[in-house]
Coordinates of C-alpha atoms and ligand atoms in Angstrom, one line a residue:
X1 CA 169.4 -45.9 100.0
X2 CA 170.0 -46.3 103.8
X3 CA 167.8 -47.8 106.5
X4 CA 168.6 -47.5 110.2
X5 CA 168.4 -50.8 112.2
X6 CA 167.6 -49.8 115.8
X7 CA 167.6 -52.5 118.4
X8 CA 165.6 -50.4 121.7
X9 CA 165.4 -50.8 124.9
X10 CA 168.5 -48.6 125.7
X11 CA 168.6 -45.4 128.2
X12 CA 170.9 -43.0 126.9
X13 CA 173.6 -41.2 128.8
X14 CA 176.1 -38.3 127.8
X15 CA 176.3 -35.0 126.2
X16 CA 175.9 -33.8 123.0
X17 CA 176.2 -30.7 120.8
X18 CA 173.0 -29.4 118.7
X19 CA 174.2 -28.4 114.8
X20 CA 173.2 -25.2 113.3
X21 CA 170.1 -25.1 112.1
X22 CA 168.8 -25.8 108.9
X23 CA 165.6 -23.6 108.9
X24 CA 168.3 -21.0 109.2
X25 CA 170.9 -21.6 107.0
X26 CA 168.5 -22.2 103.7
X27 CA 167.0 -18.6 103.8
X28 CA 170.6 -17.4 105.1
X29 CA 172.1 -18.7 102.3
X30 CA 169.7 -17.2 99.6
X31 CA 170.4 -13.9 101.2
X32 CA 174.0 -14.2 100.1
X33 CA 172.6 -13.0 96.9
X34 CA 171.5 -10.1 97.9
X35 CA 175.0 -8.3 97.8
X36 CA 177.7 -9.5 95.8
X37 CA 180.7 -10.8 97.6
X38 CA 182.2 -13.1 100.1
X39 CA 180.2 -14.3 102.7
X40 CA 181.2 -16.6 105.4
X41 CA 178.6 -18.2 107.7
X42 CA 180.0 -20.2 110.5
X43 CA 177.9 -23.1 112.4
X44 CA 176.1 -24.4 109.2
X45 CA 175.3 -28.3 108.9
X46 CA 176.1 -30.8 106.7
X47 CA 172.8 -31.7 105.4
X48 CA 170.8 -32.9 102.2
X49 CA 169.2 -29.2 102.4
X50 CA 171.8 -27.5 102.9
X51 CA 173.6 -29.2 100.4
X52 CA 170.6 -28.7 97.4
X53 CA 170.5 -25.0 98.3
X54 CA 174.4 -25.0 97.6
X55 CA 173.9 -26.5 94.4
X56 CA 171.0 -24.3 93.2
X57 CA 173.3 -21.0 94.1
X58 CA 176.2 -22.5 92.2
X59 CA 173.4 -23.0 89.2
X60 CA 172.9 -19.4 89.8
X61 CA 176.4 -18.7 89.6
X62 CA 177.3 -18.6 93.3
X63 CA 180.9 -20.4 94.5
X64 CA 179.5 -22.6 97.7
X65 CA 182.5 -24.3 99.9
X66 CA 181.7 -25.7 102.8
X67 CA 184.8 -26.8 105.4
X68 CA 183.8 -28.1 108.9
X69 CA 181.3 -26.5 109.7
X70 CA 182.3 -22.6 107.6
X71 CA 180.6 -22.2 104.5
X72 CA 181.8 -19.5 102.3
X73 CA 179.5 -17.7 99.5
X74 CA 180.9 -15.7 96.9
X75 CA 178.0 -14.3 94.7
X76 CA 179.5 -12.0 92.8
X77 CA 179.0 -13.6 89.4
X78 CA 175.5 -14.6 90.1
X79 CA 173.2 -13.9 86.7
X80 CA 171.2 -17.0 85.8
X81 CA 167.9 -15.9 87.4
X82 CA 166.1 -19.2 88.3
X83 CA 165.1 -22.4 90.1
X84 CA 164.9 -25.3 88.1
X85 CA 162.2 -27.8 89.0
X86 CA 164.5 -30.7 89.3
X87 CA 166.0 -28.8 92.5
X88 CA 162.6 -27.4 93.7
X89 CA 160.9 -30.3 93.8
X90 CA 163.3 -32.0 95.9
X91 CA 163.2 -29.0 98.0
X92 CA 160.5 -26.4 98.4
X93 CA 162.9 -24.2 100.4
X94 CA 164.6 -23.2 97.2
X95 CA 161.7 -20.6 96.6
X96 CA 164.0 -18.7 98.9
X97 CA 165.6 -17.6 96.0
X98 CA 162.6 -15.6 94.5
X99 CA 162.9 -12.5 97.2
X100 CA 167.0 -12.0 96.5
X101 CA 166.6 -12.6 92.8
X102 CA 164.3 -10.5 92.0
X103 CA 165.7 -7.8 94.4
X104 CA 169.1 -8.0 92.8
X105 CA 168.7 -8.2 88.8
X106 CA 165.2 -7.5 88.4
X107 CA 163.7 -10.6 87.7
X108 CA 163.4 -14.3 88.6
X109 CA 162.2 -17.8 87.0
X110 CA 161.6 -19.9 89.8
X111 CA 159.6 -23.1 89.8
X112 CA 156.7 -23.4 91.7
X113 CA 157.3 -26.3 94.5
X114 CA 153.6 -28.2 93.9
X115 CA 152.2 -30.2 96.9
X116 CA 154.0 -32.5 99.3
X117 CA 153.6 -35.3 102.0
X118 CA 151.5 -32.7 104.6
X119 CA 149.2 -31.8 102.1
X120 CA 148.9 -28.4 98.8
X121 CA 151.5 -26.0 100.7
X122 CA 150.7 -22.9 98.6
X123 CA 153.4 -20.2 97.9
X124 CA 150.4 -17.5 97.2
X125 CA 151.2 -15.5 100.2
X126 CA 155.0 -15.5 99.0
X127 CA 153.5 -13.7 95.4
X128 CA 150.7 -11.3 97.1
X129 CA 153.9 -10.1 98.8
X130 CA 156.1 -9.8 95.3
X131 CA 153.2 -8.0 94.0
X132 CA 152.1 -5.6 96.5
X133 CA 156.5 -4.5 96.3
X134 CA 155.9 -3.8 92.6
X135 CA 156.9 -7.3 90.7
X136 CA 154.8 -8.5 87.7
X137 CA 154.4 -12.1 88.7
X138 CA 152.8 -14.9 86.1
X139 CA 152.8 -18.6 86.3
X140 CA 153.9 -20.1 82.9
X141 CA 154.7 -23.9 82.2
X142 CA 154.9 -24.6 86.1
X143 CA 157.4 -21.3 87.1
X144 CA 156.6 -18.7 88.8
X145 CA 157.6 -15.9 85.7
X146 CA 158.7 -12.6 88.2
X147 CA 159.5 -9.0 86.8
X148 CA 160.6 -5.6 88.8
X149 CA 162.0 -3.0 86.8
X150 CA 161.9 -1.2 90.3
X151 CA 160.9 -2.7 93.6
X152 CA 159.1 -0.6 95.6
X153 CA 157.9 -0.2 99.4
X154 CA 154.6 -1.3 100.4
X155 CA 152.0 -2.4 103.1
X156 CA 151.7 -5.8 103.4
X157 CA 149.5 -7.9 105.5
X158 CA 149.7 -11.4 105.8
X159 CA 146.5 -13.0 106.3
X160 CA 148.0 -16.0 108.7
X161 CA 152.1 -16.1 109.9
X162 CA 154.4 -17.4 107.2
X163 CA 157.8 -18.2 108.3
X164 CA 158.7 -18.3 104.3
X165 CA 156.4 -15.5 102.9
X166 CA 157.8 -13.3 105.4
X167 CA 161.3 -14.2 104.6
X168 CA 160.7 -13.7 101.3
X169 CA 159.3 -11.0 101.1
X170 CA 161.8 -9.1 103.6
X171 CA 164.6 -10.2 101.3
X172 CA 162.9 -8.4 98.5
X173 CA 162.1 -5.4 100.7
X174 CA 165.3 -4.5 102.1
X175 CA 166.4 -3.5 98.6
X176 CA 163.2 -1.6 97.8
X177 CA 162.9 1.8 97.4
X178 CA 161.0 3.6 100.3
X179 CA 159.4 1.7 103.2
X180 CA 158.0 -1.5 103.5
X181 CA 155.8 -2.5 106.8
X182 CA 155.1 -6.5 107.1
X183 CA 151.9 -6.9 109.3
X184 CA 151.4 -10.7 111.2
X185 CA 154.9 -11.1 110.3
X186 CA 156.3 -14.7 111.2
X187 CA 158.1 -14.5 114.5
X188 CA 160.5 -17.7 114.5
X189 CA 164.0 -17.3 115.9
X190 CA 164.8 -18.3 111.9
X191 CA 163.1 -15.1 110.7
X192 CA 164.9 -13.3 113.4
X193 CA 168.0 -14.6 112.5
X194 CA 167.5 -13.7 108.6
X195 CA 166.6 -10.1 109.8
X196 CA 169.9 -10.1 111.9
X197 CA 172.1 -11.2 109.1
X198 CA 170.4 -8.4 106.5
X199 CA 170.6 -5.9 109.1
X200 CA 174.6 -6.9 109.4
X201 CA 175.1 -6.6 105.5
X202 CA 173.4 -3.0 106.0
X203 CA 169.7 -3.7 105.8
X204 CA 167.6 -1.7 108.3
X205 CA 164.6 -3.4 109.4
X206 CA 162.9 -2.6 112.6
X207 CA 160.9 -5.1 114.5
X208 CA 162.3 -8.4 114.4
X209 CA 160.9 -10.9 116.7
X210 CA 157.9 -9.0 116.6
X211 CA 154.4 -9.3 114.3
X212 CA 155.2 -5.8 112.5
X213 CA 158.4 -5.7 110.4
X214 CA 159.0 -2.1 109.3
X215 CA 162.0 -2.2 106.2
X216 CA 163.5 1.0 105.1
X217 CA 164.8 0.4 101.8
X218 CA 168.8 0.7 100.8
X219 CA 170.4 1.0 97.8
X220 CA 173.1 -1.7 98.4
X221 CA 173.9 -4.4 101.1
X222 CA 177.8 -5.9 101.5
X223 CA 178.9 -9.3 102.6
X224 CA 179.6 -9.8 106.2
X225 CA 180.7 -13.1 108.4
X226 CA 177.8 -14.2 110.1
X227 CA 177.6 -17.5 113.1
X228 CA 174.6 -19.2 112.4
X229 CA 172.0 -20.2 115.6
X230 CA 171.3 -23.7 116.8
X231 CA 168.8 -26.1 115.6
X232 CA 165.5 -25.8 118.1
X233 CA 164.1 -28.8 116.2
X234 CA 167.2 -31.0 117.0
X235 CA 167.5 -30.2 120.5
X236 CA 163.8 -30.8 120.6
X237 CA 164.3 -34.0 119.1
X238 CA 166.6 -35.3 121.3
X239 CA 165.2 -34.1 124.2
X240 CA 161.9 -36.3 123.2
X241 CA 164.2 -39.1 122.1
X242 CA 165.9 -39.2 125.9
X243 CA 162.1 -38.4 127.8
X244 CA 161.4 -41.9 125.6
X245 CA 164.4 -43.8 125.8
X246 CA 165.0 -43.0 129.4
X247 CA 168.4 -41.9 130.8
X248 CA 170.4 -38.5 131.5
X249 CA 171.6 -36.5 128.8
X250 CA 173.0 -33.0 128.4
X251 CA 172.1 -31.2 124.9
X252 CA 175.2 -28.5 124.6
X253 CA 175.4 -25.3 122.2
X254 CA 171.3 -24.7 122.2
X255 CA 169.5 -21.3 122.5
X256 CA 167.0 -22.6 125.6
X257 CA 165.0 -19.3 124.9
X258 CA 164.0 -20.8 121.2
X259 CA 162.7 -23.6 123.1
X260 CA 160.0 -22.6 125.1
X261 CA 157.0 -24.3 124.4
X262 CA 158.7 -27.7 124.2
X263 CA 160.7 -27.3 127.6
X264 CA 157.3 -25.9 129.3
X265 CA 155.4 -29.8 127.4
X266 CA 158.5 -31.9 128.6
X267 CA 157.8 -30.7 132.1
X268 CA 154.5 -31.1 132.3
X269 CA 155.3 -34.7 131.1
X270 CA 157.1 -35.0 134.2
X271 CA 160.3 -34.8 132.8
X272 CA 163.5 -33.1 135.6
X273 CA 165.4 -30.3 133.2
X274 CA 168.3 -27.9 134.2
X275 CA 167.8 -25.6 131.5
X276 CA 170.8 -22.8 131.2
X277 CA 171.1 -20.1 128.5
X278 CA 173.1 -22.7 126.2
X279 CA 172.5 -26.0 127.5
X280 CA 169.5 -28.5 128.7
X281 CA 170.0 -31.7 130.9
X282 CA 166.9 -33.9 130.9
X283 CA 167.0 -36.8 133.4
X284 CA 164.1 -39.3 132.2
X285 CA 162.7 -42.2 134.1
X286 CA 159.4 -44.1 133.5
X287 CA 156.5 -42.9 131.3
X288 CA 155.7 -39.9 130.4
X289 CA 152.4 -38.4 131.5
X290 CA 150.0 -37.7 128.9
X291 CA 150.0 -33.8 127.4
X292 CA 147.9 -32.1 125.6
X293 CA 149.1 -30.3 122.4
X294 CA 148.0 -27.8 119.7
X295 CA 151.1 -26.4 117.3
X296 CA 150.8 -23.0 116.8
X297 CA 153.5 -20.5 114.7
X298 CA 156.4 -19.3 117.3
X299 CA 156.5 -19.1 120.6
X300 CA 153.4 -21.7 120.1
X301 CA 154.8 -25.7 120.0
X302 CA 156.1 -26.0 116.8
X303 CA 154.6 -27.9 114.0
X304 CA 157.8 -29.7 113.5
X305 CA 157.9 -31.0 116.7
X306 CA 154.2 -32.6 116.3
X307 CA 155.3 -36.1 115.2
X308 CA 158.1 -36.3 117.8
X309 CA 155.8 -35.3 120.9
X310 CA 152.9 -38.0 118.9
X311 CA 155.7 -40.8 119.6
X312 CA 156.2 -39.6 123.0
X313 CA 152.7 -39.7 124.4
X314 CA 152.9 -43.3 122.2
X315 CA 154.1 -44.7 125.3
X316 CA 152.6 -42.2 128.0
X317 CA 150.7 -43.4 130.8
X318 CA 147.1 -42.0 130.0
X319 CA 145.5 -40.3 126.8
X320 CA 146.5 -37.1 124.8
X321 CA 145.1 -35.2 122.3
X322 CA 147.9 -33.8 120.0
X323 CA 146.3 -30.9 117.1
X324 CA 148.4 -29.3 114.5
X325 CA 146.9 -26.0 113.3
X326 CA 149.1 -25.1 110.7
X327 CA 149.5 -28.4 108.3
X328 CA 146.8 -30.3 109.2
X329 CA 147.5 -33.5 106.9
X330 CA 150.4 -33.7 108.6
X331 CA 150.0 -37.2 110.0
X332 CA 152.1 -40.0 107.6
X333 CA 153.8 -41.2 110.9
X334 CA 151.1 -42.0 112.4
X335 CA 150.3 -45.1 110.5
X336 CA 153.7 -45.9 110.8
X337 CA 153.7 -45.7 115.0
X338 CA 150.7 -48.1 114.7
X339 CA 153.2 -50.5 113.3
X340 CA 155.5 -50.3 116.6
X341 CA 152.2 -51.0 118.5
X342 CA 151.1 -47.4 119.4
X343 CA 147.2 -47.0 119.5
X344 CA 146.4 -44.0 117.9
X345 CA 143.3 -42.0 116.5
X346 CA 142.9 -40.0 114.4
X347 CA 139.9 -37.3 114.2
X348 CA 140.7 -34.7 111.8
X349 CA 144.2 -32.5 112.6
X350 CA 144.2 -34.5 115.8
X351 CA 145.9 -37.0 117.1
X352 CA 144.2 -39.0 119.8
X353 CA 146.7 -41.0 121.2
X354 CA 146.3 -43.9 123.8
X355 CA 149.2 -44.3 125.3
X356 CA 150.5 -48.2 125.8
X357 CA 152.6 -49.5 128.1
X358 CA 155.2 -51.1 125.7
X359 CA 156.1 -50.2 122.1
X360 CA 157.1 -53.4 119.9
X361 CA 160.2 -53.1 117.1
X362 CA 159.2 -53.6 113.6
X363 CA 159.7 -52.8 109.7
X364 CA 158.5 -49.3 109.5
X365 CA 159.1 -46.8 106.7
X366 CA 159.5 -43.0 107.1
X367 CA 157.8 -40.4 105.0
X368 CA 159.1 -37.0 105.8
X369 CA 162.0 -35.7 107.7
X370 CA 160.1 -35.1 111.4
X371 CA 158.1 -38.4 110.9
X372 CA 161.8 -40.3 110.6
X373 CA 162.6 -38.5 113.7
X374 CA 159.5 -39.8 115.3
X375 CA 160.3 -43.1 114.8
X376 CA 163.7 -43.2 115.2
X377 CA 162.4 -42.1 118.5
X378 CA 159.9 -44.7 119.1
X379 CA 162.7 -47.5 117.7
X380 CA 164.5 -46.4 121.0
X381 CA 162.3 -47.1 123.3
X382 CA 160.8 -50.2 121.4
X383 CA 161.4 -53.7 123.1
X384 CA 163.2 -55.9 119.8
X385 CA 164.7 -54.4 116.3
X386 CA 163.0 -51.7 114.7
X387 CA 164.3 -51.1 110.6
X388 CA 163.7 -47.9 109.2
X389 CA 163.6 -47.7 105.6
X390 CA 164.0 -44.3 103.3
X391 CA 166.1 -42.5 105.6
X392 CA 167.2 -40.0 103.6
X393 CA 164.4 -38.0 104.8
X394 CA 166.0 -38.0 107.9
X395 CA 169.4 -36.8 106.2
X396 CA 167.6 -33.8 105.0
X397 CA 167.6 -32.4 108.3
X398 CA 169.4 -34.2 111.3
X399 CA 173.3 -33.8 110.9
X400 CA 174.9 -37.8 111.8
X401 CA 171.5 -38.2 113.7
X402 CA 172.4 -42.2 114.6
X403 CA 176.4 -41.2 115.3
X404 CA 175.3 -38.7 117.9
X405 CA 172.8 -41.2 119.5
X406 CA 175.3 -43.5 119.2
X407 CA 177.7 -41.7 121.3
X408 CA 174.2 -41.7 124.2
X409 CA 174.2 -45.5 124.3
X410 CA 172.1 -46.5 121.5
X411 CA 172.0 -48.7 119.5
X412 CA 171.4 -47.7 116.1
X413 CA 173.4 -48.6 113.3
X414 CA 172.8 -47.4 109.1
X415 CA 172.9 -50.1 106.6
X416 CA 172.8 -50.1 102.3
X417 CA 169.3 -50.5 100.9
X418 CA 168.2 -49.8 97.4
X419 CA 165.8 -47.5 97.3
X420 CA 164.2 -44.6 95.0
X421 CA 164.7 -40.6 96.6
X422 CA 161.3 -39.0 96.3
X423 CA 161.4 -37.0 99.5
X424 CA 160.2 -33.4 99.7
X425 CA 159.0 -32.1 103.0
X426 CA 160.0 -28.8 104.7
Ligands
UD1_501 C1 158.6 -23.4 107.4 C2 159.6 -24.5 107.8 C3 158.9 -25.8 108.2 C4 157.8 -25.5 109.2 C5 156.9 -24.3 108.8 C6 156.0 -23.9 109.9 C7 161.6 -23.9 106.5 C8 162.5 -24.3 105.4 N1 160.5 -24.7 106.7 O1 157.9 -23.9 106.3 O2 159.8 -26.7 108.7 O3 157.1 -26.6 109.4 O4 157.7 -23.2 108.5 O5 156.7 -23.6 111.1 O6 161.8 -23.0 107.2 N2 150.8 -20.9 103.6 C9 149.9 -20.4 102.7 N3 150.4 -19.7 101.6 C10 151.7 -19.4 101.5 C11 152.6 -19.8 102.5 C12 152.2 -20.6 103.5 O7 148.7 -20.7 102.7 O8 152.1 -18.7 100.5 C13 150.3 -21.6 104.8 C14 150.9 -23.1 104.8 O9 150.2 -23.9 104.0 C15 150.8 -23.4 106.3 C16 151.1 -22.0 107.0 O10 150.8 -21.0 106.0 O11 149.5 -23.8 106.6 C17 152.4 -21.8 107.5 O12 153.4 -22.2 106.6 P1 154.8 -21.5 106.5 O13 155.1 -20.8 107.8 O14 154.9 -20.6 105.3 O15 155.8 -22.7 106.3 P2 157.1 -22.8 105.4 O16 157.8 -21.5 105.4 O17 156.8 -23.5 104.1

């Protein structure tokens, strides 16, 4: 396994491009199933994720290419209806395949994902919704066991906003017979996307970007070429990375309106942005000033930003209080930041960070994908060498993360360590 050596200190300068996004591509490329064909989805990144879904739709019977940046589906042989739980565990985002499964042949042995770094992460909400569309669900020997001689429409209202229940569920839906209305529906530009891309293939579903999803059932969707949006988390990431590091960097290829909450935090930190349609240029100098945070679902600061913004107010002059709502275990990093010299609290789902004047490098391990990005962001802006061990939660997400920061002026560089993968996170 790879660790990252970081040697900090370094403002960084340039441009870069933002990949797709992940949290698109991986219920994107479930969809595929849905009608059998050749897909072609432009914009999708090389990534561990992206990668394991590949593999579980080829188990499925799916051909998965991907060239550049163009990945090409063709699912029209797909028949073997499951998710083994040597993929699922590595990935919980593979329950994506439940929705399109069962919509397509009736049925669908998927495994259940179990808990992970941030805490239980239940997939009950994902079943309610199976249900409630007509499946016959039962848990045997650790799989989720899911029948549907027909699906059919249905009210369904989500008791909190789940960006995978409701993607899910609409993937099930849109091949239901009759009407299907989703109440508290998730609203991230992911779920958007997914409702784009099924409305392409033929799919109508009305409300997207909205809490109420209303889905009028077809009888049969076709493959269409799709572009896939840009990764909010990534931008977000190295916008925090450059408010840290210091410098003057313009992120290219973004969607600034899927950014919202972390553009409105970054200037309240007293950070300059340009911000166009496409592109943000953050010009950083000096410490941040402390912000207050809660994560909320979309267009609330997202939960995946949480340990990024934590390593920022690490070196911000004056306290913060940072509170995730939504996975409120999710707080591995912090530990970690303590290591670098960061003086941090915490009281419950809340971060109370102190904010010191100088972080310190040192050996520091990462424990999910967003608490690697944390740290790779606090190595930046530590005085002295920083080494990262287990980095391949970072390859789960961030598409040649240290090339790109590279090409900014730092100095990172990924060196060979034996090491055991165990990683399941988002
Ligand atoms: C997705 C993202 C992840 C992000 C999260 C919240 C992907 C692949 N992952 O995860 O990066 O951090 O959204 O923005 O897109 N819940 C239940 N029962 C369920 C489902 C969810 O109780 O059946 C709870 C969760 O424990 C959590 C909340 O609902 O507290 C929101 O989770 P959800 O939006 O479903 O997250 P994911 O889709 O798993």
């Amino acid at each position: 396994m790879d660790k990252f050596v970081i040697h900090g200190g370094k403002p960084l300068y340039g441009k870069i491009k933002v990949s797709g996004a992940k949290n698109a591509s991986l219920p994107l490329m479930a969809a595929a199933i849905l009608a059998p064909g050749i897909h072609r989805i432009r914009n999708v990144p090389h990534l561990r994720d992206v990668h394991t879904m590949a593999h579980l739709l080829r188990i499925i019977g799916a051909r998965v290419d991907l060239a550049g940046n163009l990945m090409t589906l063709d699912t029209s042989d797909c028949s073997f209806c499951e998710a083994p739980y040597e993929l699922v565990k590595t990935m919980r985002a593979s329950v994506y395949v439940l929705g399109p499964l069962l919509a397509r042949f009736g049925r669908a042995r998927v495994s259940l994902p179990g808990g992970c770094a941030w805490g239980p992460r239940p997939v009950d909400l994902h079943l309610k919704g199976m249900e409630r569309l007509g499946a016959k669900i039962e848990l045997q020997g650790g799989y989720i066991v899911a029948e549907a001689r027909e699906l059919h429409g249905a009210r369904i209202v989500f008791p909190i906003s789940s960006v995978g229940a409701t993607g899910n569920v609409l993937m099930a839906a849109v091949l239901a017979r009759g009407t299907t209305v989703i109440e508290n529906a998730a609203r991230e530009p992911e779920i958007v996307y997914l409702g784009e891309y099924l409305n392409a293939m033929g799919a109508r579903i009305q409300g997207l970007g909205t809490d109420v999803l209303q889905i009028e059932g077809v009888d049969y969707l076709h493959p269409v070429e799709f572009v896939n949006i840009p990764d909010r988390i990534e931008a977000g990431t190295f916008l925090c990375a450059v408010a840290l590091a210091g410098g003057d960097v313009t992120l290219e290829n973004l969607r600034s309106d899927h950014l919202g909450a972390v553009l409105d935090a970054l200037e309240l930190a007293g950070f300059t942005l340009e911000v166009q349609p496409e592109s943000v240029r953050i010009q950083a100098e000096g410490r941040a000033r402390p912000v207050d945070l809660r994560t909320a679902p979309y267009p609330g600061f997202p939960t995946d930003m949480q340990a990024q913004w934590i390593a920022l107010m690490a070196r911000a002059n004056g306290s913060s209080a940072i509170t995730d709502t939504i996975y409120t275990d999710r707080f591995t990093h912090v530990a970690e930041l303590m290591r670098l010299g960061a003086d941090i609290r915490l009281e419950g789902n809340t971060a109370v960070v102190r904010g010191v004047k100088e972080l310190k490098g040192a050996p520091v391990m990462s424990t999910d994908l967003r608490a690697s990005a944390s740290l790779i962001l606090a190595g930046l802006a530590a005085e002295g060498r920083t080494d990262l061990t287990r980095v391949y939660h970072i390859d789960r997400g961030y598409e040649r993360v240290e090339e790109k920061l590279r090409s900014l002026g730092a100095d990172i560089v990924r060196e060979d360590e034996p090491m055991q993968f165990d990683a399941k996170d988002e």
